[in-house]
Amino acid sequence: MSKLFIVPTPIGNLKDITFRAIEVLKHVDLILAEDTRTSGKLLKHFEITTHMQSHHMHNEHKTVESIIQKLKSGTSVALISDAGTPAISDPGFLLSRACIENNIEIECLPGATAFVPALVNSGLPNDKFVFEGFLPVKKGRQTRLILLAEETRTIIFYESPHKLVKTLGHFCEYFGEDRQVTVSRELTKLYEETVRGTAKEVLEYYTNKPPKGEIVVVVGGRK
């Protein structure tokens, strides 16, 4: 029986990959990639020729059992996502749980993830925090916002660029216009940007300057 390696990949800057991650990806028998086209560019850059297989949110329920059988037969497997650490708002949880249920060893490498630098860079309290990931799109969104309005710890969200203004508007409505907010965009990339201010100020900024790229929003807790 082999083991599953969970391998973080850079969130932007390719230099952020670790030597150990490259070594593991070169020596395993199979790499499970969220998007083989995206990961193919990364593997080519580091001259990694390991065979890849698609493993994403739309097929992971169907592929988990076959992957478990490969691991049981001695195939060493690495799981990567398009960017960052697998299973953090990305595929990975189902496979990890299945490995534990089948007594298959898991080795998770440390590495890049977007919310940690965004939190540290925000200037908001980071001794205690809540990671929310993506808010519900429709059903349950209002209920979640009402609940989080009472949260006293710093709150971290992921958001897509075309929904950011709407979400900041909801923060003004449910958390209050004076709640402290930081938006970190395109972390580690050429056009990295961090905007800090009240919910109202940050909303006005991005209303006038529509955002692009990957976004992490950090919100101060209720005082």
CSV table of C-alpha atoms in Angstrom, one decimal:
chain,number,residue,atom,x,y,z
A,1,MET,CA,0.0,0.0,0.0
A,2,SER,CA,1.3,3.5,-0.9
A,3,LYS,CA,0.4,6.9,0.4
A,4,LEU,CA,-1.4,10.0,-0.7
A,5,PHE,CA,0.7,13.2,-0.9
A,6,ILE,CA,-1.2,16.5,-0.7
A,7,VAL,CA,1.0,19.1,-2.4
A,8,PRO,CA,0.4,22.8,-2.4
A,9,THR,CA,1.2,24.7,-5.6
A,10,PRO,CA,2.0,28.4,-6.0
A,11,ILE,CA,-0.9,30.8,-5.9
A,12,GLY,CA,0.9,33.0,-8.5
A,13,ASN,CA,4.6,33.4,-8.3
A,14,LEU,CA,6.2,30.1,-9.4
A,15,LYS,CA,9.2,30.7,-7.1
A,16,ASP,CA,6.9,30.0,-4.1
A,17,ILE,CA,6.9,26.2,-4.8
A,18,THR,CA,9.1,24.3,-2.3
A,19,PHE,CA,12.0,22.0,-3.2
A,20,ARG,CA,10.2,19.2,-1.4
A,21,ALA,CA,7.0,19.7,-3.5
A,22,ILE,CA,9.0,19.4,-6.7
A,23,GLU,CA,10.7,16.3,-5.5
A,24,VAL,CA,7.5,14.6,-4.6
A,25,LEU,CA,5.8,15.5,-7.9
A,26,LYS,CA,8.8,14.1,-9.8
A,27,HIS,CA,8.8,10.8,-7.9
A,28,VAL,CA,5.2,9.8,-7.4
A,29,ASP,CA,3.5,7.5,-9.9
A,30,LEU,CA,0.4,9.7,-10.5
A,31,ILE,CA,-0.6,13.3,-10.0
A,32,LEU,CA,-4.2,14.2,-9.5
A,33,ALA,CA,-4.8,17.7,-10.9
A,34,GLU,CA,-7.8,20.0,-10.7
A,35,ASP,CA,-7.2,21.2,-14.3
A,36,THR,CA,-4.5,19.2,-16.2
A,37,ARG,CA,-4.0,22.1,-18.6
A,38,THR,CA,-3.3,24.6,-15.8
A,39,SER,CA,-1.1,22.1,-13.9
A,40,GLY,CA,0.6,21.1,-17.2
A,41,LYS,CA,2.2,24.5,-17.4
A,42,LEU,CA,3.5,24.2,-13.9
A,43,LEU,CA,4.9,20.7,-14.4
A,44,LYS,CA,6.5,21.7,-17.7
A,45,HIS,CA,8.2,24.7,-16.0
A,46,PHE,CA,9.8,22.4,-13.5
A,47,GLU,CA,10.5,19.6,-15.9
A,48,ILE,CA,8.1,17.2,-14.2
A,49,THR,CA,7.0,14.4,-16.5
A,50,THR,CA,4.8,12.4,-14.1
A,51,HIS,CA,1.5,11.2,-15.5
A,52,MET,CA,-1.5,13.4,-14.6
A,53,GLN,CA,-5.2,12.5,-14.1
A,54,SER,CA,-8.1,14.9,-13.8
A,55,HIS,CA,-9.6,15.2,-10.3
A,56,HIS,CA,-12.0,18.1,-9.8
A,57,MET,CA,-15.2,19.1,-8.0
A,58,HIS,CA,-17.4,17.7,-10.9
A,59,ASN,CA,-15.9,14.2,-11.0
A,60,GLU,CA,-14.3,13.6,-7.6
A,61,HIS,CA,-17.3,11.6,-6.3
A,62,LYS,CA,-16.9,9.2,-9.2
A,63,THR,CA,-13.1,8.9,-9.1
A,64,VAL,CA,-12.4,8.5,-5.4
A,65,GLU,CA,-13.0,4.7,-5.3
A,66,SER,CA,-10.7,4.0,-8.3
A,67,ILE,CA,-8.0,6.2,-6.7
A,68,ILE,CA,-8.3,4.3,-3.4
A,69,GLN,CA,-7.8,1.0,-5.3
A,70,LYS,CA,-4.7,2.4,-7.0
A,71,LEU,CA,-3.2,3.4,-3.6
A,72,LYS,CA,-4.0,0.0,-2.2
A,73,SER,CA,-2.2,-1.6,-5.1
A,74,GLY,CA,1.0,0.4,-4.4
A,75,THR,CA,0.6,3.4,-6.7
A,76,SER,CA,2.0,6.5,-5.1
A,77,VAL,CA,-0.3,9.5,-5.7
A,78,ALA,CA,0.0,13.3,-5.3
A,79,LEU,CA,-3.0,15.6,-5.2
A,80,ILE,CA,-2.6,19.2,-6.4
A,81,SER,CA,-5.1,22.0,-7.1
A,82,ASP,CA,-4.8,24.8,-9.6
A,83,ALA,CA,-3.3,27.1,-7.0
A,84,GLY,CA,-2.6,26.8,-3.3
A,85,THR,CA,-3.3,24.0,-0.9
A,86,PRO,CA,-5.8,21.3,-2.0
A,87,ALA,CA,-9.0,20.9,0.0
A,88,ILE,CA,-9.0,24.6,1.0
A,89,SER,CA,-12.1,25.7,-1.0
A,90,ASP,CA,-10.8,23.1,-3.6
A,91,PRO,CA,-11.2,19.4,-4.1
A,92,GLY,CA,-9.4,17.2,-1.7
A,93,PHE,CA,-11.6,16.5,1.3
A,94,LEU,CA,-13.4,13.5,-0.1
A,95,LEU,CA,-10.2,11.8,-1.1
A,96,SER,CA,-8.5,12.5,2.2
A,97,ARG,CA,-11.5,11.1,4.1
A,98,ALA,CA,-11.6,8.0,2.0
A,99,CYS,CA,-7.9,7.4,2.6
A,100,ILE,CA,-8.4,7.7,6.4
A,101,GLU,CA,-11.4,5.3,6.2
A,102,ASN,CA,-9.2,2.8,4.3
A,103,ASN,CA,-6.1,3.2,6.6
A,104,ILE,CA,-4.1,4.7,3.8
A,105,GLU,CA,-1.3,7.1,4.9
A,106,ILE,CA,-1.6,10.8,4.0
A,107,GLU,CA,1.3,13.2,3.9
A,108,CYS,CA,0.4,16.8,3.6
A,109,LEU,CA,3.2,19.2,2.6
A,110,PRO,CA,3.2,22.8,3.9
A,111,GLY,CA,3.1,25.5,1.3
A,112,ALA,CA,1.3,28.3,-0.4
A,113,THR,CA,-2.3,29.3,0.4
A,114,ALA,CA,-3.9,32.6,-0.2
A,115,PHE,CA,-5.7,33.4,3.0
A,116,VAL,CA,-2.7,33.4,5.3
A,117,PRO,CA,-0.7,36.2,3.7
A,118,ALA,CA,-3.9,38.2,3.2
A,119,LEU,CA,-4.7,37.8,6.9
A,120,VAL,CA,-1.2,38.8,8.0
A,121,ASN,CA,-1.1,41.7,5.6
A,122,SER,CA,-4.5,43.1,6.6
A,123,GLY,CA,-3.4,44.6,9.9
A,124,LEU,CA,-6.4,43.1,11.6
A,125,PRO,CA,-6.2,40.9,14.7
A,126,ASN,CA,-4.9,37.5,13.6
A,127,ASP,CA,-4.5,35.7,17.0
A,128,LYS,CA,-8.0,34.3,16.4
A,129,PHE,CA,-9.8,34.2,13.1
A,130,VAL,CA,-12.6,32.4,11.2
A,131,PHE,CA,-12.1,31.1,7.6
A,132,GLU,CA,-15.4,31.2,5.8
A,133,GLY,CA,-14.3,30.6,2.2
A,134,PHE,CA,-17.0,31.5,-0.3
A,135,LEU,CA,-20.3,32.7,1.0
A,136,PRO,CA,-23.4,30.9,-0.3
A,137,VAL,CA,-24.5,32.4,-3.7
A,138,LYS,CA,-28.2,32.6,-3.0
A,139,LYS,CA,-29.8,30.2,-0.5
A,140,GLY,CA,-28.5,30.7,3.0
A,141,ARG,CA,-26.5,33.8,2.2
A,142,GLN,CA,-28.6,36.2,4.3
A,143,THR,CA,-28.8,33.7,7.2
A,144,ARG,CA,-25.0,33.4,7.1
A,145,LEU,CA,-24.4,37.1,7.0
A,146,ILE,CA,-26.7,37.7,10.0
A,147,LEU,CA,-24.8,35.1,12.0
A,148,LEU,CA,-21.4,36.4,11.0
A,149,ALA,CA,-22.4,40.0,11.9
A,150,GLU,CA,-22.1,38.9,15.6
A,151,GLU,CA,-18.7,37.2,15.1
A,152,THR,CA,-16.0,38.9,17.2
A,153,ARG,CA,-13.0,37.2,15.5
A,154,THR,CA,-11.5,38.4,12.2
A,155,ILE,CA,-13.3,36.7,9.3
A,156,ILE,CA,-11.7,35.6,6.0
A,157,PHE,CA,-13.6,35.2,2.8
A,158,TYR,CA,-12.8,34.1,-0.8
A,159,GLU,CA,-14.6,36.0,-3.5
A,160,SER,CA,-14.7,36.2,-7.3
A,161,PRO,CA,-14.1,39.6,-8.9
A,162,HIS,CA,-17.5,39.9,-10.5
A,163,LYS,CA,-19.2,39.4,-7.1
A,164,LEU,CA,-16.9,41.5,-5.0
A,165,VAL,CA,-18.9,44.8,-5.2
A,166,LYS,CA,-22.2,43.0,-4.3
A,167,THR,CA,-20.5,41.2,-1.4
A,168,LEU,CA,-19.0,44.5,0.0
A,169,GLY,CA,-22.5,46.0,-0.3
A,170,HIS,CA,-23.8,43.2,1.8
A,171,PHE,CA,-21.1,43.8,4.4
A,172,CYS,CA,-22.1,47.4,4.6
A,173,GLU,CA,-25.7,46.3,5.1
A,174,TYR,CA,-25.2,43.5,7.6
A,175,PHE,CA,-21.9,44.4,9.4
A,176,GLY,CA,-22.2,48.2,9.2
A,177,GLU,CA,-20.5,50.7,6.9
A,178,ASP,CA,-17.7,51.4,9.4
A,179,ARG,CA,-16.6,47.7,9.8
A,180,GLN,CA,-12.9,47.4,8.9
A,181,VAL,CA,-12.3,45.5,5.6
A,182,THR,CA,-9.2,44.6,3.7
A,183,VAL,CA,-9.2,43.2,0.1
A,184,SER,CA,-6.1,41.5,-1.2
A,185,ARG,CA,-6.1,40.8,-4.9
A,186,GLU,CA,-3.7,38.9,-7.1
A,187,LEU,CA,-1.4,37.9,-4.2
A,188,THR,CA,2.2,37.1,-5.3
A,189,LYS,CA,1.5,38.2,-8.8
A,190,LEU,CA,2.7,41.3,-10.8
A,191,TYR,CA,-0.4,43.4,-10.1
A,192,GLU,CA,-0.8,42.5,-6.4
A,193,GLU,CA,-3.0,45.0,-4.6
A,194,THR,CA,-4.2,45.4,-1.0
A,195,VAL,CA,-6.9,47.9,-0.2
A,196,ARG,CA,-7.8,48.7,3.4
A,197,GLY,CA,-10.5,50.8,4.9
A,198,THR,CA,-14.1,50.7,6.2
A,199,ALA,CA,-16.6,48.6,4.3
A,200,LYS,CA,-18.0,51.8,2.7
A,201,GLU,CA,-14.6,53.1,1.6
A,202,VAL,CA,-13.6,49.8,0.1
A,203,LEU,CA,-17.0,49.4,-1.6
A,204,GLU,CA,-16.6,52.9,-3.2
A,205,TYR,CA,-13.1,52.1,-4.3
A,206,TYR,CA,-14.1,48.9,-6.2
A,207,THR,CA,-17.3,50.4,-7.5
A,208,ASN,CA,-15.1,52.9,-9.3
A,209,LYS,CA,-12.4,50.4,-10.2
A,210,PRO,CA,-13.8,47.0,-11.1
A,211,PRO,CA,-11.5,44.3,-9.8
A,212,LYS,CA,-9.8,41.4,-11.6
A,213,GLY,CA,-8.1,38.3,-10.5
A,214,GLU,CA,-8.1,36.1,-7.3
A,215,ILE,CA,-9.5,37.9,-4.2
A,216,VAL,CA,-9.3,37.4,-0.5
A,217,VAL,CA,-11.4,39.6,1.8
A,218,VAL,CA,-10.6,40.0,5.5
A,219,VAL,CA,-13.2,41.6,7.8
A,220,GLY,CA,-12.7,42.8,11.3
A,221,GLY,CA,-14.8,41.2,14.0
A,222,ARG,CA,-17.6,42.9,15.8
A,223,LYS,CA,-16.3,45.1,18.7
